[in-house]
Each structure stands twice: as structure tokens, then as C-alpha cells.
Tab-separated table of C-alpha atoms in Angstrom:
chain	number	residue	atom	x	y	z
Q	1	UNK	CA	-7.086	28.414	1.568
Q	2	UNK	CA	-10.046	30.406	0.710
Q	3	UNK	CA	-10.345	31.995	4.307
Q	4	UNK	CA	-6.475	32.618	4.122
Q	5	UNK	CA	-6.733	34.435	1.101
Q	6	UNK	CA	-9.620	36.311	1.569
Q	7	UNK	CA	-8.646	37.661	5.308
Q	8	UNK	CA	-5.238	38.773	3.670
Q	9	UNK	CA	-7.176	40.598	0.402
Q	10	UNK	CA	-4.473	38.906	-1.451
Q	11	UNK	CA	-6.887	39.488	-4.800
Q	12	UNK	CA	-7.126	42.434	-5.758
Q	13	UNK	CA	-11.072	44.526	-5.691
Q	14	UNK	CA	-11.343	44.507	-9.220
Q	15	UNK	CA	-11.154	41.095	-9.444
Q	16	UNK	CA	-15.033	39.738	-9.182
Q	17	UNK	CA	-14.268	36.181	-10.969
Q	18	UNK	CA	-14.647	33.023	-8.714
Q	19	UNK	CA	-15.335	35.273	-5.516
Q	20	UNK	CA	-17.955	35.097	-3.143
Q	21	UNK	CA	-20.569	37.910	-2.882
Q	22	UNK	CA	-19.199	38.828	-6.464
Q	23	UNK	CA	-20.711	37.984	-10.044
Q	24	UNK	CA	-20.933	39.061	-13.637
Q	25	UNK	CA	-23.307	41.587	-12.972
Q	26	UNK	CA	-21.840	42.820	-10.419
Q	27	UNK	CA	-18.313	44.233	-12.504
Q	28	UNK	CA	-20.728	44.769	-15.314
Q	29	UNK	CA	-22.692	47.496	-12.785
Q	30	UNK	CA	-18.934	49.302	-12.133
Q	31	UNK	CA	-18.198	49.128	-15.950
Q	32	UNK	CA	-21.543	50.221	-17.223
Q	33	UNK	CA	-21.288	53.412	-14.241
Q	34	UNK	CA	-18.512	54.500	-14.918
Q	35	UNK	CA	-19.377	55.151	-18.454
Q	36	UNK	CA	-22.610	56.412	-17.866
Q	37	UNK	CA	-21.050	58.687	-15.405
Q	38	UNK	CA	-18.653	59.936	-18.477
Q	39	UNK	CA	-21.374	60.628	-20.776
Q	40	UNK	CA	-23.102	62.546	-18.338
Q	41	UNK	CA	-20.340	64.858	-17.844
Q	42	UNK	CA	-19.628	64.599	-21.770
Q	43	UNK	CA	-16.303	62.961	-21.700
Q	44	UNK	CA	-14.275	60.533	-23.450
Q	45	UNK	CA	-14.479	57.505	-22.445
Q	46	UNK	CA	-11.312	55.050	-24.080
Q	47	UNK	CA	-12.314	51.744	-23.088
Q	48	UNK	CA	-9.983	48.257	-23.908
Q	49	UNK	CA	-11.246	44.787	-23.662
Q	50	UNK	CA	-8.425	42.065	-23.686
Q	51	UNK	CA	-8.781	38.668	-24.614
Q	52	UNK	CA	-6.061	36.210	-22.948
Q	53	UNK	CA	-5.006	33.108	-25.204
Q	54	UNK	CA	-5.757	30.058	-23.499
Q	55	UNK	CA	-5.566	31.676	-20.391
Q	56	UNK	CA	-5.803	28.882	-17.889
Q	57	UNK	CA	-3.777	26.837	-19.790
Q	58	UNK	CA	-1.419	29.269	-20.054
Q	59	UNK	CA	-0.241	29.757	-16.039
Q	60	UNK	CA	3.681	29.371	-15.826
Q	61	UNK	CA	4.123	26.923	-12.860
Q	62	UNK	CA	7.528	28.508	-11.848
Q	63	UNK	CA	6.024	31.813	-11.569
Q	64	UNK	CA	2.853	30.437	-9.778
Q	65	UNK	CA	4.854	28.610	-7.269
Q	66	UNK	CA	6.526	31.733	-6.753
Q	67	UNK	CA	4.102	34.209	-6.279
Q	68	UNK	CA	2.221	31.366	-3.544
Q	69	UNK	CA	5.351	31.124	-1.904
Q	70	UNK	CA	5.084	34.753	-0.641
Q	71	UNK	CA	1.151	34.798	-0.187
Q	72	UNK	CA	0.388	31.191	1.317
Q	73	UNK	CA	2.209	29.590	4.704
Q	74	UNK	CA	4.141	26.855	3.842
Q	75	UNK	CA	2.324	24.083	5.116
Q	76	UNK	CA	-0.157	25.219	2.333
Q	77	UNK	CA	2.314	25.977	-0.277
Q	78	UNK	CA	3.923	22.661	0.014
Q	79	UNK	CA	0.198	20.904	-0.372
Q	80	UNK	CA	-0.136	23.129	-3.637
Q	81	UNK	CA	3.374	22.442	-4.964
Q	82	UNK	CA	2.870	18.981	-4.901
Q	83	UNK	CA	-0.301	19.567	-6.415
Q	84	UNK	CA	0.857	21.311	-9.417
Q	85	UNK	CA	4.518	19.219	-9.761
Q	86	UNK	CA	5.381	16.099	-11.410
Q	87	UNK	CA	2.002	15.992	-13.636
Q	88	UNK	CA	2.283	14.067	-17.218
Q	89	UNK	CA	0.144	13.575	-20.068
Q	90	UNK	CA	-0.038	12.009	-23.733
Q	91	UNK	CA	-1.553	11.729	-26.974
Q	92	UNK	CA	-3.764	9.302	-28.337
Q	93	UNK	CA	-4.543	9.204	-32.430
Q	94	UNK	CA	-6.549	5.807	-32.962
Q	95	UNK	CA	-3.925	3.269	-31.893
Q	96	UNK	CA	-1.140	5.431	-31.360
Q	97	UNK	CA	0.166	7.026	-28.275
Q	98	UNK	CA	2.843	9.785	-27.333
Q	99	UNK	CA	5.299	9.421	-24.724
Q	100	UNK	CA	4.205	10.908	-21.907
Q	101	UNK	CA	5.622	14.575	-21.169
Q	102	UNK	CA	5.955	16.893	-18.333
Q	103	UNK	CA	2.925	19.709	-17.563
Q	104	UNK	CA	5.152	22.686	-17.525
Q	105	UNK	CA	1.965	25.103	-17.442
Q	106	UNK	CA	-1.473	25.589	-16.942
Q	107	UNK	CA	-3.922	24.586	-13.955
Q	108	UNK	CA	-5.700	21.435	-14.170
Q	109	UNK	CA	-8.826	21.462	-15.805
Q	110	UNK	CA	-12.144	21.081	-13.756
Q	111	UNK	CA	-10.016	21.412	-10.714
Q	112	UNK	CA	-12.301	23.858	-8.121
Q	113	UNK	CA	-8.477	25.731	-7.025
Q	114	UNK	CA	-7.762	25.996	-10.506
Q	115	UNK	CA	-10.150	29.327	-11.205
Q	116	UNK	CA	-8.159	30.512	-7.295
Q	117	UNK	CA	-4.806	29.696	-8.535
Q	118	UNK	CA	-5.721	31.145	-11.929
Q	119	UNK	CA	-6.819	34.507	-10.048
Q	120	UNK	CA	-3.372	34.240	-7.502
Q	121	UNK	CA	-1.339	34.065	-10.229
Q	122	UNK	CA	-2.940	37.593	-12.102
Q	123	UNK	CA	-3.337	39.250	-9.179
Q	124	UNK	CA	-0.191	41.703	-9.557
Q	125	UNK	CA	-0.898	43.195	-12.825
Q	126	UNK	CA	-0.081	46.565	-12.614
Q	127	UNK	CA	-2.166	49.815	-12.766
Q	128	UNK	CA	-2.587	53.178	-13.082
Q	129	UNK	CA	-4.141	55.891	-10.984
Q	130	UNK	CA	-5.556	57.312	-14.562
Q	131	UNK	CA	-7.448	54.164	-15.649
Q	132	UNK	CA	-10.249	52.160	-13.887
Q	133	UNK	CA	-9.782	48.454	-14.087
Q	134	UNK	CA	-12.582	45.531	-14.246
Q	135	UNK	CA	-11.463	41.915	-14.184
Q	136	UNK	CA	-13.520	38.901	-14.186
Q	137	UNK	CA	-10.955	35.866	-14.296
Q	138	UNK	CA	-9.076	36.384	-17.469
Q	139	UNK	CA	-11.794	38.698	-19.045
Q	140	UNK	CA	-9.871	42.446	-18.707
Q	141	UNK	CA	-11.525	45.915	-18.929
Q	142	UNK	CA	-9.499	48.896	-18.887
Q	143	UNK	CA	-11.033	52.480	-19.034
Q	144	UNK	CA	-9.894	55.991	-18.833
Q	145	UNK	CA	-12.007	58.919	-19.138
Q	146	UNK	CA	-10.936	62.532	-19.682
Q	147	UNK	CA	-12.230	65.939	-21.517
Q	148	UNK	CA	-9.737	65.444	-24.046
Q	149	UNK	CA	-10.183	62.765	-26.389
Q	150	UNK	CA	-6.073	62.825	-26.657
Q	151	UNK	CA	-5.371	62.707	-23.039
Q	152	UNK	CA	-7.930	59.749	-22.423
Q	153	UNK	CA	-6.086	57.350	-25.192
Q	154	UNK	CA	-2.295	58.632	-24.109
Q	155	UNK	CA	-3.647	57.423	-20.049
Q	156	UNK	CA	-4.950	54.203	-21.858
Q	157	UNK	CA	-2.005	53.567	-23.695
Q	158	UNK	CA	0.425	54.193	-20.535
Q	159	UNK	CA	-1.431	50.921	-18.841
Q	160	UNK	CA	-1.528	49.198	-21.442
Q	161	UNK	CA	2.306	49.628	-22.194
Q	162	UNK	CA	2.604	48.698	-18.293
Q	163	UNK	CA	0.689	45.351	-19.277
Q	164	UNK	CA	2.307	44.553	-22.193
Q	165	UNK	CA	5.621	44.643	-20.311
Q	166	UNK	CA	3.681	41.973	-17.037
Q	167	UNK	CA	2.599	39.715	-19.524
Q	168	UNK	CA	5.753	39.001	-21.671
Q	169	UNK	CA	7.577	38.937	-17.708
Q	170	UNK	CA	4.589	36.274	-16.769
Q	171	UNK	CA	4.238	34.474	-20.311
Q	172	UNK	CA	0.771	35.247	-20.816
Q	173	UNK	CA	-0.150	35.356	-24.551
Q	174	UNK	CA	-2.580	38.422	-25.672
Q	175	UNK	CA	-5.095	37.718	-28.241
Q	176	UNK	CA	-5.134	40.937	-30.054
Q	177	UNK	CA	-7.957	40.066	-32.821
Q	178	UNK	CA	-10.244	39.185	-30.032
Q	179	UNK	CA	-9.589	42.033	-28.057
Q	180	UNK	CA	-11.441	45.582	-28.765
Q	181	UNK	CA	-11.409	49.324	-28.485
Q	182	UNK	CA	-14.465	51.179	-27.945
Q	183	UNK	CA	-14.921	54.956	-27.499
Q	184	UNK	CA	-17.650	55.753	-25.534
Q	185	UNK	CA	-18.863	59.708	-25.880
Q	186	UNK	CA	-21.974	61.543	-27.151
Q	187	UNK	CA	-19.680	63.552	-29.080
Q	188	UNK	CA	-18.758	63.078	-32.653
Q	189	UNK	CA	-15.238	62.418	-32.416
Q	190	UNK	CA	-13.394	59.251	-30.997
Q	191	UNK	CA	-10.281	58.600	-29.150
Q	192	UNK	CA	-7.137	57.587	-31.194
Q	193	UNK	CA	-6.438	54.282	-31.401
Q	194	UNK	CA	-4.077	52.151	-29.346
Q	195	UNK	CA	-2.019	49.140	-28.966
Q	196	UNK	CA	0.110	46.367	-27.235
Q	197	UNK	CA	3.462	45.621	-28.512
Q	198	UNK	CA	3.186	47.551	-31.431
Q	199	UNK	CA	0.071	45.747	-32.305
Q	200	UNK	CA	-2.897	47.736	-32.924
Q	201	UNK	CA	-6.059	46.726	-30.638
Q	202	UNK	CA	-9.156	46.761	-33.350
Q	203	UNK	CA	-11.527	49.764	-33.247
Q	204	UNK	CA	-15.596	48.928	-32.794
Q	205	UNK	CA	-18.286	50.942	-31.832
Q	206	UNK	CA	-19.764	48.058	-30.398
Q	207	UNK	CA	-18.064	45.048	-27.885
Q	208	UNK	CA	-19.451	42.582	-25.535
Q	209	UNK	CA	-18.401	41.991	-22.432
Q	210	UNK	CA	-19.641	39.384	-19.822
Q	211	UNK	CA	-22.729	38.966	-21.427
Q	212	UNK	CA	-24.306	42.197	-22.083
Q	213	UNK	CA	-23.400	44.156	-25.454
Q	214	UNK	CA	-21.958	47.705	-25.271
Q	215	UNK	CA	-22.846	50.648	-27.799
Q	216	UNK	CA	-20.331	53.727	-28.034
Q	217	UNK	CA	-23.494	55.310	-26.003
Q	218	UNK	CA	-25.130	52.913	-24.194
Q	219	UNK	CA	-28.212	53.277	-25.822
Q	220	UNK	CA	-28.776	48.815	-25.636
Q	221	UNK	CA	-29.969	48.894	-28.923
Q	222	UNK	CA	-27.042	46.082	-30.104
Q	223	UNK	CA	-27.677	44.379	-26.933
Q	224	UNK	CA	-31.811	44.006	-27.120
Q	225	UNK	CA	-31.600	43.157	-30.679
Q	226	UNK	CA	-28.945	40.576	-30.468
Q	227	UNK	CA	-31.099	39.299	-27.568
Q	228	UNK	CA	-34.213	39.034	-29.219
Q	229	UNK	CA	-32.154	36.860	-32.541
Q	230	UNK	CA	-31.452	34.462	-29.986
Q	231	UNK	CA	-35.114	34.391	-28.198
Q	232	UNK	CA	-36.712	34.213	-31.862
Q	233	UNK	CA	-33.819	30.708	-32.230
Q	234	UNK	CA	-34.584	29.175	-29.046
Q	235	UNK	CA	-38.306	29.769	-29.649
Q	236	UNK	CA	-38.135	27.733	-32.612
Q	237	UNK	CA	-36.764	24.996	-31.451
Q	238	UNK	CA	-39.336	24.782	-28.683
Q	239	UNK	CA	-42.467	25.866	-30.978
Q	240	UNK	CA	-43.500	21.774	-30.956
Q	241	UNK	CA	-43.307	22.010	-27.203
Q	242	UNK	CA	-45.296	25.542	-26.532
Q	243	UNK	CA	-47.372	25.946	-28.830
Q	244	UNK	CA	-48.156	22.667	-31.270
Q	245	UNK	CA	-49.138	20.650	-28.144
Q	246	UNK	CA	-51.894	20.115	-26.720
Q	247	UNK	CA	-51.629	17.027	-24.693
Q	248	UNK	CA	-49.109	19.980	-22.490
Q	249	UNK	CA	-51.302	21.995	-19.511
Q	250	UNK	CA	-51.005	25.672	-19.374
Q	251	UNK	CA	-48.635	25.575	-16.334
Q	252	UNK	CA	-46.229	23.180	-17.748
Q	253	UNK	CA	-45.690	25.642	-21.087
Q	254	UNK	CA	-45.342	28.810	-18.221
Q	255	UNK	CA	-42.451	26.647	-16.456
Q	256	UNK	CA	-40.536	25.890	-20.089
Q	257	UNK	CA	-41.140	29.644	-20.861
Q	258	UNK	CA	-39.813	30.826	-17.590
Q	259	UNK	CA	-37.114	28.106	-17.383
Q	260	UNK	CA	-35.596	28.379	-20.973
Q	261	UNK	CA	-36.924	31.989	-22.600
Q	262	UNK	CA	-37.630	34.175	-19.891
Q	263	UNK	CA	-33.656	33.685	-18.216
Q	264	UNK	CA	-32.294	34.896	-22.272
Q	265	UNK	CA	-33.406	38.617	-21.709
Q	266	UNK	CA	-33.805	38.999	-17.696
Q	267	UNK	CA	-29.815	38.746	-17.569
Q	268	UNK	CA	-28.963	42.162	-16.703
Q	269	UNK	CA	-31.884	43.861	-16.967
Q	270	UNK	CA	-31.346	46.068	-13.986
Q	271	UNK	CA	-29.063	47.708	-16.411
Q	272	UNK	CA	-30.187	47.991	-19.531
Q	273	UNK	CA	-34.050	48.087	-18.383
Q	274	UNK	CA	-33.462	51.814	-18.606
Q	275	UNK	CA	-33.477	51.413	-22.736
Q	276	UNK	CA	-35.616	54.000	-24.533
Q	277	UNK	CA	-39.423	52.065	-24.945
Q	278	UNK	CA	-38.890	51.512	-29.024
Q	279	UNK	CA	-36.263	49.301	-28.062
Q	280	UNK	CA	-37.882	47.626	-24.673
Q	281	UNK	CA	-40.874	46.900	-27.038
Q	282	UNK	CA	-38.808	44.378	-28.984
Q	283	UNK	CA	-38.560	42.440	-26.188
Q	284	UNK	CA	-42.181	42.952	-25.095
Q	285	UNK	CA	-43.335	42.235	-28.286
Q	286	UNK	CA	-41.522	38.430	-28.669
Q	287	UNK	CA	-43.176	37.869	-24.594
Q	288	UNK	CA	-46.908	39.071	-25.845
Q	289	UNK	CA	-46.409	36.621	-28.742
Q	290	UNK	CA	-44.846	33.343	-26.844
Q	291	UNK	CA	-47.926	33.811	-24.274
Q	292	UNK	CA	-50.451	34.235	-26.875
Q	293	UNK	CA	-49.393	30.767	-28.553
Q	294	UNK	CA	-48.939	29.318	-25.188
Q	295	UNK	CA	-52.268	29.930	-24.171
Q	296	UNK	CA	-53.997	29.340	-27.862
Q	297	UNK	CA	-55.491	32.655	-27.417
Q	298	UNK	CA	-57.520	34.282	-29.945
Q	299	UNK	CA	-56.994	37.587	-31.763
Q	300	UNK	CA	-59.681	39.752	-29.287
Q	301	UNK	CA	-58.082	38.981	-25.998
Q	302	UNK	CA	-55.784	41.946	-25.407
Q	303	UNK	CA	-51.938	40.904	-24.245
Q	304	UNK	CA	-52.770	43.134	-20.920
Q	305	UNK	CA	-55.107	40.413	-20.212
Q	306	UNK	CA	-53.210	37.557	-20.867
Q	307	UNK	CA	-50.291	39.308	-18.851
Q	308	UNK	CA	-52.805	39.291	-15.779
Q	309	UNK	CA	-54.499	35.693	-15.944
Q	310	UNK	CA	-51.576	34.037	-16.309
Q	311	UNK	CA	-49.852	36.336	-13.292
Q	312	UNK	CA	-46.590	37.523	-15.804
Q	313	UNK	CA	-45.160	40.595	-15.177
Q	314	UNK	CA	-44.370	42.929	-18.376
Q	315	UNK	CA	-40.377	44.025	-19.330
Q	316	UNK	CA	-41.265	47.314	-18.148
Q	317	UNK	CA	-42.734	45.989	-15.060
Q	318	UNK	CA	-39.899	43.478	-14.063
Q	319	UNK	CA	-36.856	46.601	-14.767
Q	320	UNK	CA	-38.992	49.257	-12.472
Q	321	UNK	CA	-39.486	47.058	-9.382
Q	322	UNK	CA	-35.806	45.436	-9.317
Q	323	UNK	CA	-34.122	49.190	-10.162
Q	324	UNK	CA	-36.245	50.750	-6.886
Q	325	UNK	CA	-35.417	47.785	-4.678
Q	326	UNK	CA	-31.928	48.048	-5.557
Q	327	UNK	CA	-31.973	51.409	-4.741
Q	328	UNK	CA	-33.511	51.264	-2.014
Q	329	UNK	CA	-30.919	48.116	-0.642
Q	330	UNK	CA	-28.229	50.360	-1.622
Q	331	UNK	CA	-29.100	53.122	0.791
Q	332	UNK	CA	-29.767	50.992	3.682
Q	333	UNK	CA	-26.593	51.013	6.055
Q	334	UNK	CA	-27.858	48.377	8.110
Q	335	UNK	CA	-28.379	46.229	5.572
Q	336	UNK	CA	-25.219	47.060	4.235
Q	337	UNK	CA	-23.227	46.292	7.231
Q	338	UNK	CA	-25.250	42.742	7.305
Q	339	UNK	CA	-23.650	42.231	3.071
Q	340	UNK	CA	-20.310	43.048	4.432
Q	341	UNK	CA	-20.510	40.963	7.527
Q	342	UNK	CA	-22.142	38.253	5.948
Q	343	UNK	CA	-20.040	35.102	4.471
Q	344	UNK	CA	-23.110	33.737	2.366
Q	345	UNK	CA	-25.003	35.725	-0.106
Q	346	UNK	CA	-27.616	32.930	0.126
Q	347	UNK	CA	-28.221	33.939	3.981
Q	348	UNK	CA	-27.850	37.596	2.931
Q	349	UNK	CA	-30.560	37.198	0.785
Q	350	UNK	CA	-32.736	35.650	2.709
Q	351	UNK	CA	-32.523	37.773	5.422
Q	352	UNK	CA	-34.069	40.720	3.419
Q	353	UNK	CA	-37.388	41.454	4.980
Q	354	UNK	CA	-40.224	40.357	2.107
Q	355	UNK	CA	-42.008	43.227	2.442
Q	356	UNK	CA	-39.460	45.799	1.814
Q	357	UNK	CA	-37.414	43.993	-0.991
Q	358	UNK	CA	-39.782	41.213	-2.955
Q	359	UNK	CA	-38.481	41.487	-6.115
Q	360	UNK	CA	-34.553	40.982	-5.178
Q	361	UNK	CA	-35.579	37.876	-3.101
Q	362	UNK	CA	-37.809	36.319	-5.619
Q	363	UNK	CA	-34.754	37.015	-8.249
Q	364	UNK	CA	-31.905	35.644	-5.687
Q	365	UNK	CA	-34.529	32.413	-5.129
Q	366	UNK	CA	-34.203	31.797	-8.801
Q	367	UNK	CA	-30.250	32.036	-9.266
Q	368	UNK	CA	-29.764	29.821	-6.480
Q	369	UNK	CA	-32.194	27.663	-7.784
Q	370	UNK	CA	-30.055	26.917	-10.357
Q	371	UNK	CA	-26.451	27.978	-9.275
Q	372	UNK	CA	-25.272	27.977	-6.251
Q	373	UNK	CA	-22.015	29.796	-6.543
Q	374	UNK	CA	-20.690	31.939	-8.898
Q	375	UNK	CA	-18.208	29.026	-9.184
Q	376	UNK	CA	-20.490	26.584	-9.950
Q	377	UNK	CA	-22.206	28.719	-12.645
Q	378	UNK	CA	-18.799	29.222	-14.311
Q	379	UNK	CA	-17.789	26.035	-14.334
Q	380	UNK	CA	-20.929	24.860	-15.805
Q	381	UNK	CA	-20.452	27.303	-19.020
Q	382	UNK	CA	-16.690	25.745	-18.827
Q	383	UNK	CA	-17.886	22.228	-19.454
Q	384	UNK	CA	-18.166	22.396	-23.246
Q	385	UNK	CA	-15.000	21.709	-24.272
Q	386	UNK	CA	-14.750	22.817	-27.889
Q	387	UNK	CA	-16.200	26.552	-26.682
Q	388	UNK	CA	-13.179	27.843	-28.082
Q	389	UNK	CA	-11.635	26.342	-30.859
Q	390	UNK	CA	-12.200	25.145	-34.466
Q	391	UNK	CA	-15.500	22.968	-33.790
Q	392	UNK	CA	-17.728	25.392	-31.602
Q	393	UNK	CA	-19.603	26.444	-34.896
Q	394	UNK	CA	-20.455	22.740	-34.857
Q	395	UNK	CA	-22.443	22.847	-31.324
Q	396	UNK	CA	-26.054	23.114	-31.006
Q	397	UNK	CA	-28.689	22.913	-28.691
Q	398	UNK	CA	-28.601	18.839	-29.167
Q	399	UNK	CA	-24.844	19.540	-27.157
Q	400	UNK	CA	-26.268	21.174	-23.942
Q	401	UNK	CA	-28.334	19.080	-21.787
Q	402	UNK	CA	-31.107	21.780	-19.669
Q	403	UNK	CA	-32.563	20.167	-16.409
Q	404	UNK	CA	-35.748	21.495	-15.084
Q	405	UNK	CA	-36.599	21.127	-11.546
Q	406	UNK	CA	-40.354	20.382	-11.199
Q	407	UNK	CA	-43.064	19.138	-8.797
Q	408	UNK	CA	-45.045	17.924	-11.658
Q	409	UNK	CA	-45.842	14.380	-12.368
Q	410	UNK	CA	-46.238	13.288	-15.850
Q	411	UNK	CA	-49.327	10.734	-16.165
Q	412	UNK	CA	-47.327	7.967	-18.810
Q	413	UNK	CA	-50.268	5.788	-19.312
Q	414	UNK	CA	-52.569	8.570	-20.046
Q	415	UNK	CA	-50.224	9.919	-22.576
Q	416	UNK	CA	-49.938	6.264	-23.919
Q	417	UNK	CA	-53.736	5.748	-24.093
Q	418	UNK	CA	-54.163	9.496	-26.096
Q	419	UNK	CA	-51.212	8.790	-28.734
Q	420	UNK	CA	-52.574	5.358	-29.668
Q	421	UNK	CA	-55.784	6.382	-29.765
């Protein structure tokens, strides 16, 4: 179904959820471009983020079945019917339980075709030749940029008057309090605001989207700082582990560091790496302090030389050698040819010659070290089943389970032997 679909380019490009040789930071790169591009020329840049309601849950089976009927041979679109047809559930409260119902809509949950079918079934939404588009499953960015701060919102608010009118055809259910307008300019005015069905989108100069956090111009200001809250969090909740104890070794505290901190603020950093150096130095600052505790050092050994003995690259240092190699990649037409010929970005990757492009390996070694698909790293994030309703303030880090992947053996008897004694 996958080879069907993807010969056909039944998706559309903008769509980078669930797809091979596509990720987050992938659309991010095409959002975060195309507004960079805009302030450069100093334009407006009218940017929408939507937020679906229960998105997945949310997928009219009629309509699904109908749009598969014309994209999928009917062998396959019989094996899917029956798939999606004739599905019950019911409610248990303590000792009571519902009669069981008919599933009318939504995919099933955990299902690997779901995030596909998901993706089929939003894969006609209309647009505009005014407006760039950025999908990533049911996350929706939709940007027009224009000289005139007028013209730019009146583009914006043609789509979105197009996509107001697709989703009450498909039943999809906008979230407009989750969903946000941002103006991105250097200039001091902003675009006028817009809306879906009458409905007013709210105006910030600040949104996140996939993971990174937007300013009105792109400074990454919100972003490092929001960053470094949750560094200074997950630090103290590992302080008994880094730097209280002293039955750990040295290499042991680098692997937690690496495997739990260092991941927080290398997310993206190809992107917002080019931050002014006030605002790098807030990261730099919380890494100079987590390797001075892990290594017990004292107050006269400089961070430079802490940075070198225990072989840790600085934030400046890890932004500059991934932003040339990525250059460099992206003006290689031979290597280019081998991406689009490709069918794994795991042999893609390893296929880069080491001495050329280091950096991107050693980064690509470490994501598939942990996820091998952009699939699988979605549907990890998906597992938490209250993400999204009234009891996610309750999680915590006690709710997420972290697996580390180590050659090292810990010596139990020794430990034993020191705690007793």
C-alpha cells in the first residue's frame, strides 16, 4: 500500500508527516525559509497555525472509503473496507458496561495505516497559488507573504475561507483557541487579523510549531529560553544522578548527559544555531555548568578545558559544522540524485563518505539509534494517552519510561559491598 501510494504521489509535497525521507525538521526548514526569505526582502509575512480537534479520531469513514475507492485498486480497497467496517466498542464505569455501539469515525488507535489513512483522507484540502502550505499530519501551516500588509492577510483569508468550506464538507472540527496568527516582519506594523467561520484566529507574536518556537522575527530568543526552563527541570531531577554521586564513573554521567540533556537543545539547531551569541550563551552557559558538576571540577579549571578532556563540542561548535555540511550536501548533485533514488534514509546516510560529511553521519547514527522511522518516533510521543485532555497537567517524568542503550556493565556486588559499608 505504501509503494502504491507513493509511486502514484497520491499525498500531496507538503505533507512530511508519516513519510519516508521526511521529518519534523525537515517542514520546519521550508517554514522557517520562507520567512526568513520575507524578512530579507522586508515583507509581510501572515502566517496561520491550525489546530484539528481530535483529529484522528475525527476521520468520517464514509468519506474515507470514498476517497480510497478512487486512489487504491480494489483488491486493496476491499482489504481496507473491511478493515475499517463493522468495528464496536463500550463503556466500562466500575461494574457497569454500555451496550456496545458502532465506530462511525476515526482510525484505530496504534494501528501503523492509521497515520496513512489519516494522511489519505486530508490529502485534498484545497490551496491557493498565493499561500505556501506546510503540513505535518494534522499540524497545518499556512503562509502568505506580500509588500502590503493588507494584501498578505486578504490572500490568507481567501485559503482559509477555502478550508473552512473542506472541513465542514469532510467533518473535521477546527480548534480555534489552539490555533494562532503570527505576523512575521521587521516592520512595525502587523497584518490584520483573520478568521474561520466567522471566528477570529487569536493574534501572538509568538507560536510553536513542531517543536521549535517562532518569534514575529525569528530572532530564537522565545525558543532558547523556553529551552533552557526545561534543561534547568530535567537537570534537577537528575542532579542525584550527575552530580551527588560518586559511586557513578565519569563516562557513565557523559552518556546520561548526552542521552537525556544534550537531545533537549540539539533539536533543530541547524536552524536556530544562527541566534545572535547573547542568546546561544544561555545555552552554553547551562552545558559549562552540567560538565563542571559532572566532573567535580574546581573553580580554576577553565570550561575550554573541560570542553577538551572530556572530547564535548561547544553550541557554537556543534551549529557551524552541521550548517557547512548541510550546505555542502545540498550542493552536491550526485549525492542528490543518490537521496532521490534512494528508498532508505538509513542507507542514504550511510553512504555519505566520512570524510566529507562527519557531522551529518554522526547526527543520523544517533536518530536511528533511537528511532528508526519517523513513524516510529511519532508513535512513541502518541503513546501517552492523556497528552491531550484534562489530566496531562498531571504527568511527570515518573509517566515516561527513558531506555538507554549501553555497553556498560554495572558491578552489583561492588555497589552492595560500598553502600553497606
Amino acid at each position: 500500500m505504501f509503494f502504491h501510494i507513493n509511486n502514484n504521489n497520491i499525498l500531496p509535497p507538503s505533507q512530511f508527516g508519516f513519510r519516508a525521507k521526511h521529518s519534523t525538521i525537515h517542514q520546519v526548514h521550508r517554514v522557517v525559509d520562507a520567512i526568513s526569505t520575507s524578512l530579507e526582502r522586508k515583507q509581510y509575512c501572515s502566517c496561520v497555525f491550525l489546530d484539528i480537534s481530535q483529529a484522528f479520531d475525527r476521520v468520517w469513514h464514509d468519506g474515507l472509503l470514498f476517497k480510497l475507492r478512487n486512489c487504491l485498486p480494489s483488491p486493496l480497497f476491499l482489504l481496507i473496507k473491511s478493515y475499517l467496517t463493522d468495528r464496536y466498542f463500550q463503556t466500562r464505569i466500575g461494574s457497569s458496561i454500555s451496550e456496545m455501539s458502532l465506530i462511525q469515525a476515526g482510525v484505530p488507535q496504534g494501528g501503523i495505516l492509521s497515520p496513512l489513512l489519516f494522511n489519505i483522507y486530508a490529502s485534498d484540502q484545497p490551496i491557493t497559488q498565493d499561500t505556501l502550505v506546510a503540513d505535518f499530519a494534522d499540524d497545518k501551516a499556512i503562509i502568505a507573504v506580500h509588500e502590503n500588509h493588507l494584501i498578505a492577510s486578504t490572500n490568507l483569508q481567501i485559503h482559509l475561507d477555502l478550508i473552512s468550506q473542506w472541513y465542514s464538507r469532510w467533518r473535521i472540527k477546527l480548534n480555534h483557541n489552539k490555533s494562532v496568527h503570527t505576523t512575521f516582519t521587521l516592520k512595525h506594523g502587523i497584518c490584520p487579523p483573520v478568521s474561520v467561520d466567522n471566528i477570529p484566529i487569536p493574534s501572538s507574536d509568538t507560536v510553536k510549531y513542531l517543536g521549535l518556537t517562532l518569534d514575529k522575527r525569528l530572532t530564537w530568543k522565545q525558543h532558547i529560553r523556553s529551552k533552557r526552563l526545561t534543561l534547568n527541570s530535567r537537570s534537577r531531577s537528575l542532579k542525584h544522578l550527575l552530580s551527588k554521586n560518586k559511586f557513578t564513573k565519569l563516562k557513565t554521567k557523559l552518556l546520561i548527559y548526552k542521552s537525556l540533556l544534550k537531545p533537549i537543545w540539539t533539536y533543530g539547531l541547524q536552524l536556530w544555531g544562527s541566534a545572535k551569541k547573547t542568546n546561544i550563551n544561555k545555552i552554553q552557559t547551562f552545558q559549562n555548568i552540567t560538565l563542571r558538576r559532572i566532573a567535580n571540577a574546581p573553580p580554576y579549571v577553565s570550561n575550554l578545558t573541560l570542553h577538551n578532556d572530556m572530547r564535548m563540542k561547544t553550541v557554537e561548535e556543534e551549529s557551524n559544522y552541521l550548517q557547512i555540511e548541510v550546505t555542502e550536501l545540498q550542493n552536491d548533485e550526485v549525492l542528490k540524485n543518490s537521496f532521490r533514488d534512494t528508498t532508505s534514509l538509513t542507507q542514504f546516510y550511510s553512504s555519505l563518505p566520512i570524510s566529507t560529511f562527519p557531522g551529518i553521519r554522526q547526527f543520523a547514527q544517533k536518530l536511528i539509534a533511537v528511532f528508526a522511522s519517523t513513524y516510529i518516533c511519532e508513535q512513541t510521543f502518541s503513546i501517552v494517552k492523556y497528552r491531550k485532555n484534562k489530566h496531562s497537567p498531571l504527568l511527570s517524568d515518573e509517566h515516561v519510561v527513558l531506555r538507554v542503550s549501553t555497553t556498560l556493565q554495572a558491578d552489583i556486588q561492588n555497589l552492595t559491598d560500598k553502600l553497606q559499608a
